[in-house]
Tab-separated table of C-alpha atoms in Angstrom:
chain	number	residue	atom	x	y	z
N	1	ALA	CA	187.288	-46.048	-73.180
N	2	PRO	CA	188.509	-42.579	-72.405
N	3	MET	CA	192.084	-42.889	-73.595
N	4	GLY	CA	194.227	-39.423	-72.319
N	5	CYS	CA	198.036	-38.584	-72.879
N	6	MET	CA	200.324	-41.181	-71.618
N	7	SER	CA	197.493	-44.168	-71.600
N	8	CYS	CA	198.131	-47.749	-73.167
N	9	ALA	CA	196.150	-50.149	-74.896
N	10	ARG	CA	196.384	-53.082	-76.943
N	11	GLY	CA	193.567	-54.121	-79.879
N	12	ARG	CA	192.900	-55.612	-82.981
N	13	PHE	CA	191.755	-53.745	-86.185
N	14	LEU	CA	188.348	-54.749	-87.747
N	15	PRO	CA	187.432	-55.242	-90.989
N	16	ARG	CA	185.157	-52.658	-91.344
N	17	ARG	CA	185.400	-48.702	-92.195
N	18	PRO	CA	183.409	-45.486	-90.581
N	19	TYR	CA	182.713	-44.935	-94.650
N	20	ASP	CA	181.866	-46.966	-97.676
N	21	ALA	CA	185.150	-48.452	-99.369
N	22	PRO	CA	186.103	-51.706	-100.351
N	23	LEU	CA	187.019	-54.324	-97.590
N	24	SER	CA	190.108	-56.892	-97.455
N	25	PRO	CA	188.564	-59.004	-94.477
N	26	GLY	CA	190.765	-61.599	-94.988
N	27	HIS	CA	193.980	-59.729	-94.422
N	28	SER	CA	196.868	-60.320	-91.570
N	29	LEU	CA	196.008	-56.803	-90.031
N	30	PHE	CA	192.853	-58.412	-88.579
N	31	ALA	CA	194.999	-61.331	-86.819
N	32	GLN	CA	197.694	-58.666	-85.112
N	33	GLU	CA	197.552	-57.248	-81.865
N	34	VAL	CA	198.713	-54.048	-81.731
N	35	ASN	CA	200.170	-51.975	-78.586
N	36	LEU	CA	199.538	-48.448	-78.488
N	37	VAL	CA	200.571	-45.669	-76.689
N	38	VAL	CA	198.567	-42.041	-76.479
N	39	VAL	CA	200.863	-39.048	-76.816
N	40	ASP	CA	198.894	-36.417	-77.623
N	41	ILE	CA	195.116	-35.591	-77.836
N	42	CYS	CA	192.957	-35.065	-81.126
N	43	PRO	CA	192.484	-31.268	-81.233
N	44	HIS	CA	189.024	-30.871	-82.636
N	45	GLN	CA	189.972	-27.631	-84.329
N	46	GLY	CA	191.099	-28.392	-87.720
N	47	ASN	CA	189.724	-32.291	-87.639
N	48	GLU	CA	186.252	-31.420	-87.199
N	49	ALA	CA	185.311	-34.490	-88.743
N	50	TRP	CA	187.604	-37.023	-86.910
N	51	CYS	CA	188.241	-35.099	-83.077
N	52	PRO	CA	185.053	-35.013	-80.788
N	53	ARG	CA	184.750	-31.281	-79.675
N	54	THR	CA	184.641	-32.400	-76.058
N	55	GLU	CA	185.158	-35.629	-74.009
N	56	GLY	CA	183.041	-37.967	-74.297
N	57	SER	CA	181.172	-36.755	-77.071
N	58	THR	CA	181.024	-38.398	-80.610
N	59	ASN	CA	182.467	-37.037	-84.062
N	60	VAL	CA	180.821	-37.186	-87.204
N	61	PHE	CA	181.469	-40.815	-87.553
N	62	GLY	CA	179.657	-42.305	-84.348
N	63	SER	CA	182.947	-42.835	-82.505
N	64	GLN	CA	184.569	-41.173	-79.410
N	65	ASN	CA	187.878	-41.941	-80.014
N	66	HIS	CA	190.264	-41.554	-82.940
N	67	PHE	CA	193.732	-42.724	-83.536
N	68	ASP	CA	195.963	-41.552	-85.901
N	69	PHE	CA	199.128	-44.190	-85.868
N	70	ALA	CA	202.453	-42.849	-86.601
N	71	ASN	CA	203.877	-46.210	-87.505
N	72	PRO	CA	200.896	-48.051	-88.967
N	73	PRO	CA	200.905	-51.564	-89.749
N	74	ALA	CA	200.809	-52.609	-93.218
N	75	GLY	CA	197.877	-52.822	-95.087
N	76	PHE	CA	196.124	-50.024	-92.673
N	77	ASP	CA	193.426	-47.979	-94.077
N	78	ASN	CA	190.955	-46.048	-91.748
N	79	TYR	CA	189.849	-49.784	-90.229
N	80	TYR	CA	187.859	-49.770	-87.007
N	81	PHE	CA	189.775	-50.157	-83.708
N	82	ALA	CA	188.836	-52.400	-80.543
N	83	PHE	CA	191.034	-51.801	-77.624
N	84	SER	CA	190.756	-52.399	-73.880
N	85	PRO	CA	193.350	-50.070	-71.993
N	86	ALA	CA	196.138	-51.793	-70.758
N	87	PRO	CA	199.077	-50.968	-68.291
N	88	CYS	CA	202.003	-49.226	-69.910
N	89	SER	CA	205.734	-51.297	-69.480
N	90	GLY	CA	208.038	-49.238	-67.370
N	91	GLU	CA	210.151	-48.644	-70.424
N	92	ILE	CA	207.105	-47.061	-72.471
N	93	GLU	CA	206.593	-44.724	-69.434
N	94	ARG	CA	209.923	-43.537	-69.263
N	95	ARG	CA	209.901	-42.758	-72.984
N	96	VAL	CA	206.821	-40.842	-72.923
N	97	ARG	CA	208.387	-38.916	-70.033
N	98	GLU	CA	211.064	-37.918	-71.677
N	99	MET	CA	209.731	-37.437	-75.300
N	100	SER	CA	206.194	-36.642	-74.919
N	101	GLN	CA	204.660	-32.866	-75.063
N	102	CYS	CA	201.759	-34.342	-72.986
N	103	GLY	CA	200.844	-32.427	-69.602
N	104	ARG	CA	203.692	-30.290	-70.570
């Protein structure tokens, strides 16, 4: 799903990474629902591996989306994140309008 500035979503981390590394599939991280707000867009220049060049294309790991979490939950280590777009609360909309550089 495309996620632009001021989009909200909810989802869960999956016990899988885009590269080979040891996993902790029983970690409580995978049982938590996470709510997120997109406050900026992933710039391709300088992030070529993670950020696709154009909207709808994939990065070198085959993913169309890449999230950098400003406040990641305990145990986070580049796990895949399955998400669905969700409505933003009124409070989130107000805070994003006041603080984000999206669309400015």
